[in-house]
Coordinates of C-alpha atoms and ligand atoms in Angstrom, one line a residue:
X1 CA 32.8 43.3 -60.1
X2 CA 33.7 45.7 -57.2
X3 CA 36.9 45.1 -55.4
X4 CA 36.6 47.5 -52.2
X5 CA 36.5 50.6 -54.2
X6 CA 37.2 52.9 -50.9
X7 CA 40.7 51.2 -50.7
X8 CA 41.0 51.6 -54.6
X9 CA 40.2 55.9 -53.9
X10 CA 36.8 55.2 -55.8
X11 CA 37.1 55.1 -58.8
X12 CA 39.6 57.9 -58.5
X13 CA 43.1 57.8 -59.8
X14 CA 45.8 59.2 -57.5
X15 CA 49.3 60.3 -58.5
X16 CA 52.1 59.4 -56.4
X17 CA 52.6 62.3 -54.4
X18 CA 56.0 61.0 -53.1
X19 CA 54.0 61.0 -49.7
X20 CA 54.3 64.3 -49.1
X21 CA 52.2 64.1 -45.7
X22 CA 55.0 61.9 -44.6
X23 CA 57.5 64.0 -45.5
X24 CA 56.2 66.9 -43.9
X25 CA 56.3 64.8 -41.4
X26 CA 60.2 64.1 -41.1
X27 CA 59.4 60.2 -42.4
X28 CA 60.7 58.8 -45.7
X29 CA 57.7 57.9 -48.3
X30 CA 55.6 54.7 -47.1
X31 CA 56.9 52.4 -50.3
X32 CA 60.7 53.2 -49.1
X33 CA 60.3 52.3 -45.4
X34 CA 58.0 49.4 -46.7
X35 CA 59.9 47.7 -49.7
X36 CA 61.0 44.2 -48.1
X37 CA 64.1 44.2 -50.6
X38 CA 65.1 47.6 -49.8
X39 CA 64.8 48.3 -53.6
X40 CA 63.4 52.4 -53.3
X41 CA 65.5 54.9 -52.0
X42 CA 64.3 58.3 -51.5
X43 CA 66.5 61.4 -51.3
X44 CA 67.1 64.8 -53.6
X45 CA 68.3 64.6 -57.1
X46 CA 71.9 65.0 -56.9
X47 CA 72.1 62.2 -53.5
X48 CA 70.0 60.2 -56.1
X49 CA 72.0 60.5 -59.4
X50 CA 75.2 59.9 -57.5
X51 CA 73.7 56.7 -55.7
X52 CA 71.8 55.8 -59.2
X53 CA 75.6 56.3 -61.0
X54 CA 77.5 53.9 -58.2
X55 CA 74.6 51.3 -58.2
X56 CA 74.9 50.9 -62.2
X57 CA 78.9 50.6 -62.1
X58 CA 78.6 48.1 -59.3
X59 CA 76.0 46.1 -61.2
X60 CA 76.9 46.7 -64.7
X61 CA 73.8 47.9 -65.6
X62 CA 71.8 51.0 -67.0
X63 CA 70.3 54.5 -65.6
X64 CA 66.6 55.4 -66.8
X65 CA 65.3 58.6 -66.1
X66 CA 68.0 61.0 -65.6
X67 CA 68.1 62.1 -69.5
X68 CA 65.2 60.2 -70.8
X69 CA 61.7 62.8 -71.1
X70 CA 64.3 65.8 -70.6
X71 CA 64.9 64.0 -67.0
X72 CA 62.1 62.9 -64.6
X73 CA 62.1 62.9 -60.4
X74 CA 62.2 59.0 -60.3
X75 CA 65.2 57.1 -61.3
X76 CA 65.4 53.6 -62.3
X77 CA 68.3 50.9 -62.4
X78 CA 68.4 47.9 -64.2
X79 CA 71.0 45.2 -64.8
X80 CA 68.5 44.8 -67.9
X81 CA 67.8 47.2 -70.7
X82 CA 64.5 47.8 -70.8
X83 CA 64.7 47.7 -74.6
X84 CA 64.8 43.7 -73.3
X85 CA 62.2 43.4 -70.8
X86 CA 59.6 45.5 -73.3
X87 CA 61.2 42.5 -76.0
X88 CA 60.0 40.2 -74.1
X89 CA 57.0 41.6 -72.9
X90 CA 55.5 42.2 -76.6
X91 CA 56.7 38.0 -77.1
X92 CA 54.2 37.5 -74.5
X93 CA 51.5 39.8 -76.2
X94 CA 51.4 42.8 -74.3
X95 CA 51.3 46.6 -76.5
X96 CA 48.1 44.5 -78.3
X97 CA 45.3 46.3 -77.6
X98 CA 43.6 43.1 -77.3
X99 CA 45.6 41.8 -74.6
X100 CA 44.9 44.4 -72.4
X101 CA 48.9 44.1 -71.6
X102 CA 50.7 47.4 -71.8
X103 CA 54.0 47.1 -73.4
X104 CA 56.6 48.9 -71.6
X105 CA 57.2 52.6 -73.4
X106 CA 60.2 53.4 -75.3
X107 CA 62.3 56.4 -73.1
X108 CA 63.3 59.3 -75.5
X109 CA 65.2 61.8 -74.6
X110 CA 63.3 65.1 -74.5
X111 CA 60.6 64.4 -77.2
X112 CA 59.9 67.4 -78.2
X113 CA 64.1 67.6 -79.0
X114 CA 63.4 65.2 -82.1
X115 CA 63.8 66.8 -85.3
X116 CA 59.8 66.6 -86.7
X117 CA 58.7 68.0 -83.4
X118 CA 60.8 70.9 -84.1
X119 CA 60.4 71.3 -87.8
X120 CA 56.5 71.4 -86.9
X121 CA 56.8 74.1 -83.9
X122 CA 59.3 76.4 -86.3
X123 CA 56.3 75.9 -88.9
X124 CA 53.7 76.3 -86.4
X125 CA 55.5 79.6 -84.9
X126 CA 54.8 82.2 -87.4
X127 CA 51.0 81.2 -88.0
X128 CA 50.6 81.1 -83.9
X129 CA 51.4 84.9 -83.7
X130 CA 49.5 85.5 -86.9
X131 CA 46.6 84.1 -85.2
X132 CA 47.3 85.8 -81.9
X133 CA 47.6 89.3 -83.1
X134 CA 44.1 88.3 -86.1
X135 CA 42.4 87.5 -82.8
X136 CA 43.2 91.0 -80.9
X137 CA 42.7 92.9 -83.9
X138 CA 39.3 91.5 -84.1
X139 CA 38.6 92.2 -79.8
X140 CA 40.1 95.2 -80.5
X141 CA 38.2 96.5 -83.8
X142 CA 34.4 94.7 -82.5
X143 CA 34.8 96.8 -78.8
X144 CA 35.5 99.8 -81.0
X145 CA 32.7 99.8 -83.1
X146 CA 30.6 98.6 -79.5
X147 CA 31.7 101.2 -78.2
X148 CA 30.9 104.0 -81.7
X149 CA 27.4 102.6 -81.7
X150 CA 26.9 103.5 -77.9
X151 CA 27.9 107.1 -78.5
Ligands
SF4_1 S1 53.9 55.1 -51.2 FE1 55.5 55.6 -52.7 S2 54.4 55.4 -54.7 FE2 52.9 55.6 -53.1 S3 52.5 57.8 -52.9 FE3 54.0 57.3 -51.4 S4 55.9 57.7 -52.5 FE4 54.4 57.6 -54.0

C-alpha cells in the first residue's frame, strides 16, 4: 500500500534539520510555531538548559538530553521518567520484534564512558597503530621494490 509517497519524501528518510530554511529566514522551526500546546521551544543551548532546568523545578519532573549520549541538541522534560513510560510500553509489547513496537531506548550517559567500551578501546589501541604502521611499511616497501624493478 502507497500512502502519497511525495508527501512521505519517497521513500526517503529526512533528518530533522531544525528547519534551517526557516531559520535562515528569521522564523522559528515550523513544529514550534505549529505545536497547538505550545509544547517545543526553540532557542540556543544555554536559553534552552536554563528554560529546561525552571520547567523541571516547576513541574517536579526530569531533564533528558542534556548529559544523556554525552549531551544531544534536543532537550526533553517529563513529569514522568521515562524509565516508566518504556515500563509500560514493553507491558503493552513493544521492544518485541514481533510487535513491530519500538520500546523506548534506555539514555546512557556518554556510552562510550562505560567501563567495557573503554577496556576494549585501551586493548584495541596498541594493535590499531600496529596495524597502521604494518600497513605503511608494506605501501612503503612494495613502491620500493616498484620502483627497483623500473630502474
Ligand atoms: S518541523 Fe521541527 S522536527 Fe520537522 S524539520 Fe522542522 S524543526 Fe525538525
Amino acid at each position: 500500500m502507497k500512502i502519497a509517497p511525495g508527501l512521505l519524501g519517497g521513500g526517503v528518510m529526512y533528518k530533522c534539520d531544525f528547519c534551517h530554511h526557516r531559520l535562515t529566514a528569521g522564523k522559528v522551526p515550523a513544529c514550534v510555531e505549529s505545536c497547538p500546546n505550545g509544547a517545543i521551544t526553540f532557542g540556543t543551548k544555554e536559553e534552552i538548559i536554563k528554560l529546561a532546568r525552571e520547567r523541571a523545578k516547576e513541574i517536579n519532573g526530569y531533564i533528558y538530553g542534556d548529559k544523556e549520549n554525552g549531551g544531544t541538541s534536543v532537550l526533553y522534560v517529563s513529569h514522568i521518567p521515562f524509565s516508566e513510560i518504556n515500563e509500560a510500553l514493553i507491558k503493552q509489547g513493544a521492544g518485541d520484534k514481533k510487535s513491530g513496537k519500538p520500546a523506548m531506548p534506555t539514555f546512557t550517559d556518554n556510552p562510550s564512558d562505560a567501563p567495557e567500551h573503554l577496556v576494549k578501546s585501551l586493548a584495541l589501541a596498541p594493535l590499531a597503530g600496529l596495524l597502521t604502521a604494518g600497513i605503511t611499511a608494506y605501501k612503503t616497501f612494495t613502491r620500493e621494490g616498484s620502483k627497483h624493478e623500473n630502474d
